[in-house]
PDB file of C-alpha atoms in Angstrom:
ATOM      1  CA  GLU A   2     195.280 -20.258 100.049  1.00 64.00           C
ATOM      2  CA  THR A   3     191.772 -21.507 100.579  1.00 78.00           C
ATOM      3  CA  GLY A   4     188.457 -20.968  98.855  1.00 92.00           C
ATOM      4  CA  VAL A   5     188.285 -18.621  95.909  1.00 96.00           C
ATOM      5  CA  THR A   6     190.873 -15.895  95.493  1.00 96.00           C
ATOM      6  CA  GLN A   7     190.830 -12.942  93.137  1.00 97.00           C
ATOM      7  CA  THR A   8     193.560 -10.539  92.080  1.00 97.00           C
ATOM      8  CA  PRO A   9     193.864  -7.654  91.991  1.00 97.00           C
ATOM      9  CA  ARG A  10     191.380  -6.532  94.624  1.00 96.00           C
ATOM     10  CA  HIS A  11     191.266  -3.017  93.180  1.00 96.00           C
ATOM     11  CA  LEU A  12     192.009  -1.843  89.657  1.00 96.00           C
ATOM     12  CA  VAL A  13     191.886   1.580  88.054  1.00 95.00           C
ATOM     13  CA  MET A  14     192.323   1.707  84.314  1.00 92.00           C
ATOM     14  CA  GLY A  15     191.895   4.091  81.429  1.00 90.00           C
ATOM     15  CA  MET A  16     189.606   3.366  78.535  1.00 88.00           C
ATOM     16  CA  THR A  17     192.511   2.498  76.253  1.00 87.00           C
ATOM     17  CA  ASN A  18     194.248   0.127  78.670  1.00 88.00           C
ATOM     18  CA  LYS A  19     194.315  -3.650  78.566  1.00 93.00           C
ATOM     19  CA  LYS A  20     194.197  -5.452  81.880  1.00 95.00           C
ATOM     20  CA  SER A  21     193.276  -8.877  83.212  1.00 97.00           C
ATOM     21  CA  LEU A  22     191.460 -10.089  86.289  1.00 97.00           C
ATOM     22  CA  LYS A  23     192.523 -13.393  87.775  1.00 98.00           C
ATOM     23  CA  CYS A  24     190.521 -15.908  89.767  1.00 98.00           C
ATOM     24  CA  GLU A  25     191.759 -19.107  91.366  1.00 97.00           C
ATOM     25  CA  GLN A  26     189.749 -21.674  93.266  1.00 96.00           C
ATOM     26  CA  HIS A  27     191.275 -24.148  95.709  1.00 94.00           C
ATOM     27  CA  LEU A  28     188.132 -26.233  96.204  1.00 93.00           C
ATOM     28  CA  GLY A  29     188.556 -28.871  93.529  1.00 92.00           C
ATOM     29  CA  HIS A  30     185.541 -27.538  91.653  1.00 92.00           C
ATOM     30  CA  ASN A  31     184.944 -27.862  87.941  1.00 91.00           C
ATOM     31  CA  ALA A  32     182.603 -24.977  87.223  1.00 92.00           C
ATOM     32  CA  MET A  33     183.629 -21.319  87.377  1.00 94.00           C
ATOM     33  CA  TYR A  34     181.740 -18.094  86.872  1.00 95.00           C
ATOM     34  CA  TRP A  35     182.198 -14.376  86.353  1.00 96.00           C
ATOM     35  CA  TYR A  36     179.599 -11.994  87.774  1.00 95.00           C
ATOM     36  CA  LYS A  37     179.283  -8.227  87.607  1.00 95.00           C
ATOM     37  CA  GLN A  38     177.754  -6.133  90.366  1.00 92.00           C
ATOM     38  CA  SER A  39     177.090  -2.518  89.457  1.00 90.00           C
ATOM     39  CA  ALA A  40     175.953   0.056  91.958  1.00 84.00           C
ATOM     40  CA  LYS A  41     172.387  -0.584  93.118  1.00 77.00           C
ATOM     41  CA  LYS A  42     171.943  -3.499  90.732  1.00 85.00           C
ATOM     42  CA  PRO A  43     171.756  -7.216  91.419  1.00 88.00           C
ATOM     43  CA  LEU A  44     174.604  -9.545  90.603  1.00 91.00           C
ATOM     44  CA  GLU A  45     174.579 -10.284  86.904  1.00 92.00           C
ATOM     45  CA  LEU A  46     175.971 -13.520  85.545  1.00 92.00           C
ATOM     46  CA  MET A  47     178.480 -12.899  82.733  1.00 95.00           C
ATOM     47  CA  PHE A  48     180.151 -16.201  81.883  1.00 95.00           C
ATOM     48  CA  VAL A  49     180.034 -19.824  82.975  1.00 93.00           C
ATOM     49  CA  TYR A  50     182.673 -22.482  82.404  1.00 93.00           C
ATOM     50  CA  ASN A  51     182.343 -26.176  83.160  1.00 90.00           C
ATOM     51  CA  PHE A  52     185.418 -28.376  82.814  1.00 91.00           C
ATOM     52  CA  LYS A  53     187.173 -25.499  80.997  1.00 92.00           C
ATOM     53  CA  GLU A  54     184.420 -25.218  78.389  1.00 92.00           C
ATOM     54  CA  GLN A  55     182.331 -22.073  78.184  1.00 91.00           C
ATOM     55  CA  THR A  56     178.683 -22.946  78.661  1.00 88.00           C
ATOM     56  CA  GLU A  57     177.190 -19.500  79.080  1.00 86.00           C
ATOM     57  CA  ASN A  58     177.833 -16.047  77.686  1.00 88.00           C
ATOM     58  CA  ASN A  59     175.125 -13.754  78.973  1.00 87.00           C
ATOM     59  CA  SER A  60     175.263 -11.293  76.055  1.00 90.00           C
ATOM     60  CA  VAL A  61     178.465  -9.767  77.366  1.00 95.00           C
ATOM     61  CA  PRO A  62     180.206  -7.176  75.132  1.00 95.00           C
ATOM     62  CA  SER A  63     183.322  -8.427  73.388  1.00 94.00           C
ATOM     63  CA  ARG A  64     185.511  -5.960  75.290  1.00 95.00           C
ATOM     64  CA  PHE A  65     185.271  -8.582  78.071  1.00 97.00           C
ATOM     65  CA  SER A  66     187.118 -11.738  77.088  1.00 96.00           C
ATOM     66  CA  PRO A  67     187.159 -14.716  79.474  1.00 97.00           C
ATOM     67  CA  GLU A  68     189.762 -17.447  79.537  1.00 97.00           C
ATOM     68  CA  CYS A  69     189.705 -20.693  81.470  1.00 96.00           C
ATOM     69  CA  PRO A  70     192.992 -22.588  80.999  1.00 96.00           C
ATOM     70  CA  ASN A  71     192.091 -25.235  83.604  1.00 94.00           C
ATOM     71  CA  SER A  72     189.381 -25.952  86.138  1.00 91.00           C
ATOM     72  CA  SER A  73     191.190 -23.987  88.861  1.00 95.00           C
ATOM     73  CA  HIS A  74     191.867 -20.729  87.033  1.00 97.00           C
ATOM     74  CA  LEU A  75     189.670 -18.184  85.343  1.00 98.00           C
ATOM     75  CA  PHE A  76     190.699 -14.909  83.767  1.00 98.00           C
ATOM     76  CA  LEU A  77     188.760 -11.923  82.512  1.00 98.00           C
ATOM     77  CA  HIS A  78     190.685  -9.922  79.928  1.00 97.00           C
ATOM     78  CA  LEU A  79     189.600  -6.314  79.636  1.00 96.00           C
ATOM     79  CA  HIS A  80     190.233  -3.938  76.741  1.00 93.00           C
ATOM     80  CA  THR A  81     188.810  -0.592  75.638  1.00 93.00           C
ATOM     81  CA  LEU A  82     186.359  -0.498  78.523  1.00 93.00           C
ATOM     82  CA  GLN A  83     183.852   2.257  79.147  1.00 93.00           C
ATOM     83  CA  PRO A  84     183.287   4.184  82.387  1.00 93.00           C
ATOM     84  CA  GLU A  85     179.954   2.367  82.822  1.00 93.00           C
ATOM     85  CA  ASP A  86     181.917  -0.877  83.129  1.00 95.00           C
ATOM     86  CA  SER A  87     183.106   0.292  86.536  1.00 95.00           C
ATOM     87  CA  ALA A  88     181.764  -2.288  88.973  1.00 95.00           C
ATOM     88  CA  LEU A  89     182.621  -5.101  91.347  1.00 94.00           C
ATOM     89  CA  TYR A  90     183.593  -8.220  89.424  1.00 97.00           C
ATOM     90  CA  LEU A  91     183.050 -11.430  91.317  1.00 97.00           C
ATOM     91  CA  CYS A  92     184.344 -14.862  90.505  1.00 97.00           C
ATOM     92  CA  ALA A  93     182.629 -17.986  91.799  1.00 95.00           C
ATOM     93  CA  SER A  94     183.004 -21.744  91.547  1.00 94.00           C
ATOM     94  CA  SER A  95     180.830 -24.782  92.093  1.00 91.00           C
ATOM     95  CA  GLN A  96     181.387 -28.492  91.992  1.00 87.00           C
ATOM     96  CA  ASP A  97     179.938 -29.372  88.608  1.00 80.00           C
ATOM     97  CA  LEU A  98     177.084 -28.002  86.518  1.00 76.00           C
ATOM     98  CA  ARG A  99     175.761 -31.493  85.925  1.00 71.00           C
ATOM     99  CA  LEU A 100     175.133 -32.125  89.604  1.00 68.00           C
ATOM    100  CA  ALA A 101     172.039 -31.164  91.492  1.00 57.00           C
ATOM    101  CA  GLY A 102     172.348 -28.274  93.912  1.00 63.00           C
ATOM    102  CA  ALA A 103     173.430 -24.784  93.002  1.00 66.00           C
ATOM    103  CA  GLU A 104     175.724 -23.651  95.789  1.00 85.00           C
ATOM    104  CA  GLN A 105     178.388 -21.370  94.419  1.00 90.00           C
ATOM    105  CA  PHE A 106     181.431 -20.187  96.333  1.00 92.00           C
ATOM    106  CA  PHE A 107     182.464 -16.602  95.708  1.00 95.00           C
ATOM    107  CA  GLY A 108     185.742 -14.779  95.793  1.00 96.00           C
ATOM    108  CA  PRO A 109     186.067 -11.337  97.385  1.00 95.00           C
ATOM    109  CA  GLY A 110     185.800  -9.526  94.068  1.00 96.00           C
ATOM    110  CA  THR A 111     187.826  -6.986  92.112  1.00 97.00           C
ATOM    111  CA  ARG A 112     186.655  -3.382  92.372  1.00 96.00           C
ATOM    112  CA  LEU A 113     187.200  -1.964  88.877  1.00 96.00           C
ATOM    113  CA  THR A 114     187.178   1.740  88.071  1.00 95.00           C
ATOM    114  CA  VAL A 115     187.370   2.845  84.443  1.00 94.00           C
ATOM    115  CA  LEU A 116     188.418   6.465  83.954  1.00 92.00           C
TER     116      LEU A 116
ATOM    117  CA  ASP B   9     163.129  -7.016  84.047  1.00 72.00           C
ATOM    118  CA  GLN B  10     164.178  -8.284  87.436  1.00 85.00           C
ATOM    119  CA  GLN B  11     163.031 -11.813  88.109  1.00 92.00           C
ATOM    120  CA  VAL B  12     164.036 -11.835  91.765  1.00 95.00           C
ATOM    121  CA  LYS B  13     163.048  -8.895  93.914  1.00 96.00           C
ATOM    122  CA  GLN B  14     163.996  -7.863  97.395  1.00 96.00           C
ATOM    123  CA  ASN B  15     161.853  -4.828  98.003  1.00 92.00           C
ATOM    124  CA  SER B  16     163.333  -3.834 101.338  1.00 95.00           C
ATOM    125  CA  PRO B  17     166.821  -2.393 100.910  1.00 94.00           C
ATOM    126  CA  SER B  18     167.382  -2.367 104.657  1.00 97.00           C
ATOM    127  CA  LEU B  19     166.126  -3.886 107.910  1.00 97.00           C
ATOM    128  CA  SER B  20     167.063  -2.972 111.465  1.00 98.00           C
ATOM    129  CA  VAL B  21     166.411  -5.417 114.321  1.00 98.00           C
ATOM    130  CA  GLN B  22     167.322  -5.555 117.974  1.00 98.00           C
ATOM    131  CA  GLU B  23     169.609  -8.331 119.154  1.00 97.00           C
ATOM    132  CA  GLY B  24     167.663 -11.393 120.291  1.00 97.00           C
ATOM    133  CA  ARG B  25     164.632 -10.596 118.152  1.00 98.00           C
ATOM    134  CA  ILE B  26     163.577 -12.250 114.909  1.00 98.00           C
ATOM    135  CA  SER B  27     164.796 -10.917 111.567  1.00 98.00           C
ATOM    136  CA  ILE B  28     162.565 -11.617 108.573  1.00 98.00           C
ATOM    137  CA  LEU B  29     163.949 -10.960 105.111  1.00 98.00           C
ATOM    138  CA  ASN B  30     161.617 -11.238 102.167  1.00 98.00           C
ATOM    139  CA  CYS B  31     162.053 -12.122  98.531  1.00 98.00           C
ATOM    140  CA  ASP B  32     159.625 -12.349  95.613  1.00 98.00           C
ATOM    141  CA  TYR B  33     160.156 -13.893  92.214  1.00 97.00           C
ATOM    142  CA  THR B  34     158.311 -13.769  88.943  1.00 95.00           C
ATOM    143  CA  ASN B  35     159.596 -16.737  86.965  1.00 91.00           C
ATOM    144  CA  SER B  36     157.458 -19.821  87.556  1.00 91.00           C
ATOM    145  CA  MET B  37     160.298 -21.984  86.236  1.00 89.00           C
ATOM    146  CA  PHE B  38     162.403 -21.267  89.301  1.00 91.00           C
ATOM    147  CA  ASP B  39     162.482 -24.290  91.549  1.00 87.00           C
ATOM    148  CA  TYR B  40     165.584 -23.911  93.692  1.00 90.00           C
ATOM    149  CA  PHE B  41     166.218 -20.958  95.949  1.00 93.00           C
ATOM    150  CA  LEU B  42     169.218 -19.811  97.930  1.00 94.00           C
ATOM    151  CA  TRP B  43     170.171 -17.155 100.418  1.00 96.00           C
ATOM    152  CA  TYR B  44     173.631 -15.649 100.523  1.00 96.00           C
ATOM    153  CA  LYS B  45     175.178 -13.332 103.097  1.00 97.00           C
ATOM    154  CA  LYS B  46     177.775 -10.712 102.247  1.00 94.00           C
ATOM    155  CA  TYR B  47     180.054  -8.773 104.561  1.00 93.00           C
ATOM    156  CA  PRO B  48     181.891  -5.671 103.304  1.00 88.00           C
ATOM    157  CA  ALA B  49     185.014  -6.399 101.259  1.00 83.00           C
ATOM    158  CA  GLU B  50     184.098 -10.087 101.011  1.00 88.00           C
ATOM    159  CA  GLY B  51     182.275 -12.154  98.441  1.00 91.00           C
ATOM    160  CA  PRO B  52     178.802 -13.555  99.144  1.00 94.00           C
ATOM    161  CA  THR B  53     178.757 -16.748 101.199  1.00 94.00           C
ATOM    162  CA  PHE B  54     176.096 -19.398 100.914  1.00 93.00           C
ATOM    163  CA  LEU B  55     173.702 -19.531 103.849  1.00 96.00           C
ATOM    164  CA  ILE B  56     170.764 -21.829 103.196  1.00 96.00           C
ATOM    165  CA  SER B  57     168.714 -23.165 100.308  1.00 93.00           C
ATOM    166  CA  ILE B  58     165.343 -24.720  99.600  1.00 94.00           C
ATOM    167  CA  SER B  59     163.943 -26.817  96.818  1.00 91.00           C
ATOM    168  CA  SER B  60     160.462 -26.181  95.471  1.00 91.00           C
ATOM    169  CA  ILE B  61     159.329 -29.584  96.716  1.00 91.00           C
ATOM    170  CA  LYS B  62     159.590 -28.240 100.259  1.00 94.00           C
ATOM    171  CA  ASP B  63     158.001 -25.304 101.992  1.00 96.00           C
ATOM    172  CA  LYS B  64     160.465 -25.006 104.841  1.00 97.00           C
ATOM    173  CA  ASN B  65     164.123 -25.678 105.492  1.00 97.00           C
ATOM    174  CA  GLU B  66     165.840 -25.074 108.788  1.00 97.00           C
ATOM    175  CA  ASP B  67     169.498 -24.822 109.720  1.00 96.00           C
ATOM    176  CA  GLY B  68     170.190 -23.695 113.241  1.00 97.00           C
ATOM    177  CA  ARG B  69     169.030 -20.122 113.700  1.00 98.00           C
ATOM    178  CA  PHE B  70     168.149 -19.807 110.005  1.00 98.00           C
ATOM    179  CA  THR B  71     164.886 -20.953 108.454  1.00 98.00           C
ATOM    180  CA  VAL B  72     163.738 -20.381 104.907  1.00 98.00           C
ATOM    181  CA  PHE B  73     160.054 -20.553 104.012  1.00 98.00           C
ATOM    182  CA  LEU B  74     158.772 -20.952 100.480  1.00 98.00           C
ATOM    183  CA  ASN B  75     155.269 -20.086  99.291  1.00 97.00           C
ATOM    184  CA  LYS B  76     155.149 -21.220  95.672  1.00 95.00           C
ATOM    185  CA  SER B  77     151.636 -20.040  94.985  1.00 95.00           C
ATOM    186  CA  ALA B  78     152.608 -16.532  96.042  1.00 97.00           C
ATOM    187  CA  LYS B  79     156.090 -16.810  94.485  1.00 97.00           C
ATOM    188  CA  HIS B  80     157.485 -15.637  97.772  1.00 97.00           C
ATOM    189  CA  LEU B  81     160.196 -16.783 100.111  1.00 97.00           C
ATOM    190  CA  SER B  82     161.472 -15.482 103.386  1.00 98.00           C
ATOM    191  CA  LEU B  83     164.492 -15.984 105.598  1.00 98.00           C
ATOM    192  CA  HIS B  84     163.957 -15.990 109.343  1.00 98.00           C
ATOM    193  CA  ILE B  85     166.860 -15.496 111.704  1.00 98.00           C
ATOM    194  CA  VAL B  86     166.128 -16.133 115.338  1.00 97.00           C
ATOM    195  CA  PRO B  87     167.559 -15.023 117.622  1.00 98.00           C
ATOM    196  CA  SER B  88     169.323 -12.274 115.688  1.00 98.00           C
ATOM    197  CA  GLN B  89     172.892 -11.482 116.658  1.00 97.00           C
ATOM    198  CA  PRO B  90     175.089  -8.448 115.883  1.00 96.00           C
ATOM    199  CA  GLY B  91     177.342 -10.698 113.785  1.00 96.00           C
ATOM    200  CA  ASP B  92     174.375 -11.281 111.474  1.00 97.00           C
ATOM    201  CA  SER B  93     174.649  -7.680 110.284  1.00 97.00           C
ATOM    202  CA  ALA B  94     175.372  -8.026 106.563  1.00 97.00           C
ATOM    203  CA  VAL B  95     173.741  -7.779 103.158  1.00 96.00           C
ATOM    204  CA  TYR B  96     171.492 -10.749 102.413  1.00 98.00           C
ATOM    205  CA  PHE B  97     170.891 -11.808  98.820  1.00 96.00           C
ATOM    206  CA  CYS B  98     168.083 -14.011  97.635  1.00 96.00           C
ATOM    207  CA  ALA B  99     168.814 -16.090  94.524  1.00 94.00           C
ATOM    208  CA  ALA B 100     166.776 -18.446  92.381  1.00 93.00           C
ATOM    209  CA  THR B 101     167.418 -20.877  89.596  1.00 88.00           C
ATOM    210  CA  PRO B 102     165.494 -23.228  87.328  1.00 85.00           C
ATOM    211  CA  VAL B 103     166.568 -26.843  87.673  1.00 74.00           C
ATOM    212  CA  GLN B 104     166.971 -28.798  84.464  1.00 71.00           C
ATOM    213  CA  ARG B 105     165.924 -32.382  83.982  1.00 67.00           C
ATOM    214  CA  GLY B 106     168.570 -34.453  85.745  1.00 67.00           C
ATOM    215  CA  GLY B 107     169.088 -31.881  88.433  1.00 63.00           C
ATOM    216  CA  SER B 108     171.564 -29.485  86.826  1.00 66.00           C
ATOM    217  CA  THR B 109     171.027 -25.777  87.280  1.00 64.00           C
ATOM    218  CA  LEU B 110     173.438 -24.827  84.479  1.00 68.00           C
ATOM    219  CA  GLY B 111     174.869 -22.331  86.938  1.00 72.00           C
ATOM    220  CA  ARG B 112     172.189 -19.751  86.216  1.00 81.00           C
ATOM    221  CA  LEU B 113     171.550 -18.004  89.498  1.00 87.00           C
ATOM    222  CA  TYR B 114     169.313 -14.949  89.420  1.00 90.00           C
ATOM    223  CA  PHE B 115     169.942 -12.603  92.313  1.00 93.00           C
ATOM    224  CA  GLY B 116     167.937  -9.933  94.055  1.00 94.00           C
ATOM    225  CA  ARG B 117     169.498  -6.584  94.935  1.00 94.00           C
ATOM    226  CA  GLY B 118     169.999  -7.515  98.557  1.00 95.00           C
ATOM    227  CA  THR B 119     168.753  -6.346 101.949  1.00 97.00           C
ATOM    228  CA  GLN B 120     171.122  -4.728 104.435  1.00 97.00           C
ATOM    229  CA  LEU B 121     170.377  -6.230 107.857  1.00 98.00           C
ATOM    230  CA  THR B 122     171.572  -4.340 110.910  1.00 98.00           C
ATOM    231  CA  VAL B 123     171.290  -6.026 114.297  1.00 98.00           C
ATOM    232  CA  TRP B 124     171.782  -3.610 117.170  1.00 96.00           C
ATOM    233  CA  PRO B 125     172.506  -4.514 120.788  1.00 92.00           C
TER     234      PRO B 125
END
């Protein structure tokens, strides 16, 4: 595997389900991100982790719970979601938040549908 | 309120001609700007960037121009090729003292570029 991978690519869940999105980066990076892209809206940053520590929570509802066990893996645990949470969820990574330059490498995304 | 705006949702250009994609921003603290390209079913891929200390950055067929006084940047693709057909996102970030961006990229909604033969 190369780059940033995300699983599953598609997910349909009911409002009472609990599911998790997984992201893995094979780039040796230390910063990882979750973004949400809703229909006709720009990408919205949700969470940022640097060296496994959360550095940013962009006022995300608690029904989204991130987990970063190591610099290569990032999870987004989902529970009691709402239909308006249906969106494309993108994971990204970058070398290190402390370094200059802002290039982030994105995974292909998980298309989430909440029924 | 959106801090990065791409007011043209779509652009259609003939192969070989120049494509110009525009982006405006409102936050005067932004000082690093990026363009990403996105094909269907793939994540965005980094294309080119520019720091606010420059007004132009060129990489092959891609050139980004920055007009800080107008809070405007543009991406020029010349010559355009059918493989350039994709959604192009403009992004901006404030750079902290020491050079870190803290990972805070603010994206526009994107412009769908179609290059026809």
